[in-house]
Structure formats: C-alpha cells, structure tokens
Amino acid sequence: MKFAAVLNRDGGTLRNTDIAAFSDRMRQTLETAGHSLSIDVVAGKDVVATLDGAASRRSVDVVLAGGGDGTISAAAARLMGTKKALAILPAGTMNLFARGLGIPQSLDAALESFADGEIITVDMATANGRPFVHQFSIGMHAKMVQLRQKMEFGSRLGKIGASAKAAWATINNPPAMNVTLGIGEAEMTARITGIGITNNLFGEGHLPYADNPAGGVLGVYVTVAQQRAELVKFIFNVARGKWRDNEHVEIHQADRTVLKIHSGSSKFRAVMDGELVKLDRETTIEIQPGALNVLVPARIAEAKAA
C-alpha cells in the first residue's frame, strides 16, 4: 500500500519525540513490509492543509496521521466517505478513538501493527454536518476544556494535571443549562450539567471509548448531577468506565438526536473530539455508519470478521 504520513510536530507526544529518528523507523518498518511511504512533518498550523493534500492524492491508499485528538479528527473528516483509509499514530493524551480500534498505544508498536494491518470500515458521526470520531459534548466537559486551555503545560503528564485542576474547579462551580433533547420520537426538556453524544456506545470498565466502533448508534449520556458529592462520584465513575453505576446519568441510544439550547448559548461552547467549537442554538447529531476506512492490526480485523 502507499502511505502518506502527516505528523504534527506540535501535537501530543510528538512534541517530545525525536521525529527524525522516528521517521527513519517508519520508513524501515513499512518499506521492509513492501509498502511505500511519504512523510510530511509540519507545524500545527499547517496540519489541515497538509492533510488536504494527502487525502486528495490519487496514488495514496492510507493517510497515516500522527498528533493529538484535533489532528486525528481532522484527518478522519477528510477521509470520510472515500476509499482511502486512516491509520492512527496514538500521540495524544488519551487516544480514545485509537483504543476503540485496538491500536497499540506506543508509537513504535502501532507502526509495526500497520506493516501487516488490514482495512475495516467503522462509523463516524456528524454535528450539523461537521464530522467527529469520538464525542460531541456540552456542559461540564466543555467548561473543563475552557479552563484547561488557560493553564500552561508542556507534556502529557502536565496536561493530565491541568485536566484534574480544571475538573475540580468545574465541580466547585458546575454549569447548568436548560435544553431539549430529541431522541427518536421522544423529546425531553431538562436542566442539565452535561451531555455527551458519542460515536457508538462506550464500553464498561475502562476509559470512555466504544468497544464496537461499527455499532451503528449514537450513545447519549445525560447528567443532571449538581451537588459536589454527586459530581465527584460522576467524574470518578466516568474515569473508571462505570457509566451504569451512576444514578445521575441517563443513557440512551439513537441514530439521530436533536439538541436545543434554551440557556444563553453565547457564553457556552461545545467540545468535538477534544476541540472547543461554537455551540449552536440547535444541533442535529447523526451517526454515519461505515463512513470511514481505518487500518487496524490484523488480529483486530480477524476478530471483527469472526
């Protein structure tokens, strides 16, 4: 296969990686397995344009994206609905979409898995037409990301520490939003502290990622927890993957949901795949079954086919 690698030197763990040495290992690993490879190492501000170029080249079979959540989401958006496949170098903090695909979590192990990997199709989702691979969320998560962006950190551990500080600040002053959520034929109006709408249902007992990335449904997670003890329990359970142990979380599934904001939306934001975005008064979120080709380890492809 013909690979086009786009590495965000400013993103995730690549900031602290010897990219020249890693690029040499990429060439050796993939070319030894009979593949061809081009590599573009770019600054964060140039990632989108470089991904556009890689995705548009007819000769490319696989776009190999390395960086944080924003890089991976941008790559997936450009490959959605095409025959080209996405290969993910898990260089972010949590790498949740990569985890759901069964991709090894070290850069070198992931690279080795691509040498004899196989292509499968998985789902994506859209929010008012904008693609995402993991989650669209409002409320607590968005406030945490906003607070974290004001903090300084230069490493993965630093980001985790900043996230913990932002979570504690959010617990002590949680957002509250009046919303209407349409799920199928039903419609609910509530005052919520958080809603997460996910590309397939999260699995139980681990970090929040989908066990089946081709399940064909949105996961809709609504929390109305407001007291400090309730919010601490909620965040603790989320970290452990104990979604169904929390009495303050409602879980639904659908192929389409409509979110309407009744509170002053100008002061609120949403988070899509880790990136803050404008929150519209009304957002339609839809699952897009089989919209993305991904390169995964051969053992994962075999298990999916069994």
XYZ file of C-alpha atoms in Angstrom:
306
model
C 0.000 0.000 0.000
C 1.019 3.620 -0.494
C 1.141 5.564 2.767
C 1.156 9.346 3.177
C 2.181 10.239 6.727
C 1.316 13.618 8.223
C 2.978 14.228 11.590
C 2.028 17.211 13.736
C 5.295 18.096 15.436
C 3.411 20.368 17.857
C 0.801 17.790 18.843
C 0.671 15.278 21.670
C 3.723 13.181 22.467
C 5.368 14.052 19.134
C 6.417 17.361 20.696
C 8.889 15.408 22.834
C 9.840 12.772 20.255
C 12.922 12.672 18.040
C 10.813 12.874 14.882
C 13.764 12.442 12.515
C 14.714 9.145 14.151
C 11.102 8.043 14.298
C 10.622 8.892 10.619
C 13.575 6.650 9.787
C 11.964 3.810 11.737
C 8.689 4.423 9.888
C 10.411 4.058 6.546
C 12.283 0.951 7.579
C 9.233 -0.769 9.082
C 6.768 -0.051 6.268
C 9.142 -0.342 3.312
C 10.519 -3.650 4.620
C 6.920 -4.912 4.590
C 6.595 -3.870 0.930
C 4.768 -0.564 1.348
C 5.784 2.870 0.069
C 5.781 5.954 2.248
C 5.946 9.728 2.038
C 6.322 11.761 5.240
C 5.376 15.363 5.966
C 6.366 16.749 9.372
C 4.551 20.037 9.868
C 3.659 22.624 12.484
C 0.183 22.506 13.960
C -0.985 25.490 11.909
C -0.142 23.614 8.690
C -1.716 20.254 9.550
C -5.099 20.819 7.905
C -3.648 21.993 4.587
C -1.186 19.075 4.554
C -3.963 16.583 5.296
C -5.994 18.087 2.459
C -3.077 17.448 0.118
C -2.537 13.878 1.302
C -6.228 12.995 1.091
C -6.511 14.398 -2.439
C -3.605 12.429 -3.936
C -4.986 9.631 -6.097
C -1.997 7.387 -5.531
C -2.417 7.304 -1.737
C -4.101 4.300 -0.123
C -3.588 5.194 3.550
C -3.198 8.540 5.297
C -1.168 7.962 8.454
C -1.927 10.768 10.918
C 0.162 11.483 13.989
C -0.819 14.036 16.618
C -3.462 14.746 19.221
C -7.241 14.491 19.005
C -7.532 17.504 16.719
C -5.155 16.048 14.152
C -6.870 12.652 14.097
C -10.338 14.171 13.857
C -9.255 16.463 11.014
C -7.755 13.519 9.117
C -10.904 11.416 9.561
C -13.098 14.281 8.356
C -11.132 14.457 5.106
C -11.259 10.698 4.520
C -14.905 10.236 5.428
C -16.824 8.643 2.570
C -13.709 7.963 0.485
C -11.894 4.733 -0.366
C -8.721 5.863 1.398
C -8.024 4.546 4.887
C -6.872 6.293 8.045
C -4.014 4.917 10.145
C -3.707 6.491 13.597
C -0.453 7.052 15.441
C -1.669 7.364 19.049
C 0.243 10.516 20.002
C -2.484 12.194 22.045
C -3.119 12.187 25.790
C -5.819 9.508 25.962
C -6.061 8.246 22.345
C -9.626 7.083 22.907
C -10.611 6.502 19.271
C -7.385 4.562 18.679
C -8.073 2.457 21.783
C -11.511 1.575 20.444
C -9.858 0.362 17.232
C -7.427 -1.848 19.144
C -4.344 0.081 18.022
C -1.297 -0.378 20.304
C -0.620 2.654 22.442
C 3.098 3.109 21.812
C 4.152 4.801 18.586
C 6.526 2.035 17.531
C 4.104 -0.782 18.354
C 1.348 0.978 16.411
C 3.687 1.408 13.453
C 4.632 -2.269 13.489
C 0.955 -3.237 13.553
C 0.376 -1.232 10.365
C 3.005 -3.224 8.451
C 0.645 -6.203 8.153
C -2.545 -4.418 9.134
C -5.892 -4.729 7.411
C -8.552 -2.197 6.476
C -12.009 -2.288 8.062
C -14.923 0.145 7.987
C -16.157 1.937 11.098
C -18.702 4.617 11.879
C -18.395 8.362 12.197
C -20.885 10.933 13.431
C -21.783 14.469 12.428
C -22.985 17.526 14.339
C -24.797 19.893 11.972
C -22.837 18.221 9.204
C -19.422 18.541 10.860
C -17.770 15.113 11.286
C -16.398 13.727 14.538
C -14.983 10.341 15.521
C -15.349 10.264 19.295
C -17.655 12.674 21.108
C -19.676 15.879 20.988
C -20.263 17.259 24.475
C -21.625 20.290 26.298
C -21.722 21.433 29.888
C -19.095 20.135 32.311
C -16.692 18.755 29.711
C -16.704 21.967 27.706
C -16.122 24.072 30.810
C -13.229 21.829 31.845
C -11.595 22.226 28.437
C -12.075 26.003 28.552
C -10.422 26.194 31.980
C -7.587 23.866 30.962
C -6.773 25.996 27.931
C -5.933 28.863 30.268
C -3.292 26.774 32.030
C 0.277 26.162 30.930
C 1.619 22.634 30.445
C 4.268 21.179 28.168
C 3.864 17.418 28.479
C 1.300 14.640 28.654
C 1.592 14.499 32.457
C 1.252 18.266 32.578
C -1.946 18.082 30.567
C -3.331 15.374 32.858
C -2.540 17.554 35.872
C -4.172 20.579 34.254
C -7.233 18.465 33.458
C -7.503 17.424 37.115
C -7.322 21.062 38.252
C -9.927 22.070 35.676
C -12.205 19.211 36.767
C -12.012 20.276 40.404
C -12.772 23.888 39.521
C -15.749 22.720 37.443
C -17.062 20.569 40.289
C -16.999 23.590 42.579
C -18.844 25.759 40.048
C -20.709 23.471 37.662
C -22.523 24.819 34.607
C -26.280 24.434 34.336
C -28.090 24.547 31.014
C -31.731 24.310 30.009
C -32.012 22.037 26.997
C -34.429 19.989 24.952
C -33.143 16.702 23.606
C -34.991 14.832 20.889
C -34.261 11.113 20.701
C -36.263 9.300 18.055
C -39.906 10.212 18.562
C -39.354 11.210 22.202
C -38.367 14.644 23.454
C -37.129 15.581 26.903
C -36.614 19.018 28.434
C -34.285 19.284 31.408
C -31.777 21.387 33.290
C -28.513 19.532 32.832
C -24.888 19.842 33.877
C -23.583 17.808 30.982
C -24.462 15.879 27.818
C -22.082 13.701 25.834
C -23.156 12.298 22.466
C -20.765 9.645 21.262
C -19.863 7.784 18.105
C -21.227 4.431 19.367
C -21.847 3.430 22.971
C -18.957 3.461 25.406
C -17.892 0.132 26.855
C -17.958 -0.583 30.583
C -14.988 -0.991 32.892
C -12.409 1.059 31.023
C -11.692 4.562 29.750
C -14.568 6.120 27.773
C -14.287 4.617 24.306
C -16.508 2.396 22.173
C -15.988 -1.355 22.292
C -17.681 -1.627 18.895
C -16.750 1.284 16.600
C -19.096 -0.089 13.937
C -22.182 -0.479 16.117
C -24.270 1.960 14.100
C -25.659 4.010 17.018
C -25.055 7.207 18.926
C -24.559 6.961 22.667
C -26.389 9.748 24.500
C -25.216 10.391 28.075
C -27.115 12.953 30.136
C -26.190 14.013 33.676
C -28.237 16.235 35.949
C -25.893 15.900 38.940
C -25.439 19.258 40.673
C -24.213 18.710 44.235
C -20.464 18.416 44.813
C -20.668 14.836 46.080
C -22.774 13.837 43.073
C -20.339 15.457 40.654
C -17.288 13.862 42.277
C -18.945 10.466 42.013
C -19.884 11.136 38.412
C -16.333 12.059 37.342
C -14.845 9.156 39.329
C -17.213 6.704 37.664
C -16.510 8.157 34.200
C -12.775 7.647 34.738
C -13.391 4.004 35.683
C -15.890 3.376 32.906
C -18.687 2.716 35.404
C -21.399 4.528 33.486
C -24.228 2.328 34.629
C -23.266 2.594 38.313
C -24.230 6.268 38.428
C -27.818 7.097 39.277
C -27.338 10.629 37.965
C -26.609 9.540 34.385
C -29.255 8.623 31.819
C -28.020 6.568 28.870
C -29.862 6.423 25.547
C -29.017 5.284 22.050
C -30.271 6.531 18.711
C -29.194 7.050 15.121
C -30.174 10.736 15.292
C -30.709 13.255 18.059
C -31.561 16.964 18.097
C -30.170 19.176 20.861
C -31.789 22.576 21.502
C -30.239 25.092 23.889
C -32.597 27.369 25.819
C -29.969 28.970 28.068
C -27.869 31.852 26.741
C -25.778 29.929 24.219
C -23.322 32.775 23.588
C -21.451 32.028 26.811
C -21.354 28.270 26.263
C -19.201 26.161 23.975
C -19.242 22.547 22.820
C -16.345 20.124 22.566
C -15.882 17.963 19.474
C -13.084 15.413 19.643
C -11.307 17.472 22.274
C -11.583 20.806 20.447
C -13.756 23.720 21.572
C -16.305 24.794 18.952
C -19.205 27.219 18.773
C -22.407 25.880 20.313
C -25.403 26.497 18.067
C -28.894 27.002 19.441
C -29.897 23.788 17.693
C -27.611 20.905 16.753
C -28.564 17.750 14.880
C -26.234 14.855 15.605
C -26.380 11.780 13.363
C -24.490 8.504 13.115
C -22.804 7.812 9.775
C -22.493 4.010 9.554
C -19.412 2.625 7.790
C -18.291 6.102 6.740
C -14.577 5.659 7.461
C -11.975 3.109 6.405
C -9.328 2.507 9.060
C -6.141 0.458 9.130
C -6.048 -1.777 12.202
C -3.853 -4.643 13.431
C -4.551 -7.892 11.571
C -5.729 -9.615 14.776
C -8.397 -6.919 15.254
C -9.652 -7.278 11.674
C -9.790 -11.058 12.073
C -11.757 -10.750 15.320
C -14.254 -8.375 13.698
C -14.750 -10.772 10.800
C -15.232 -13.828 13.051
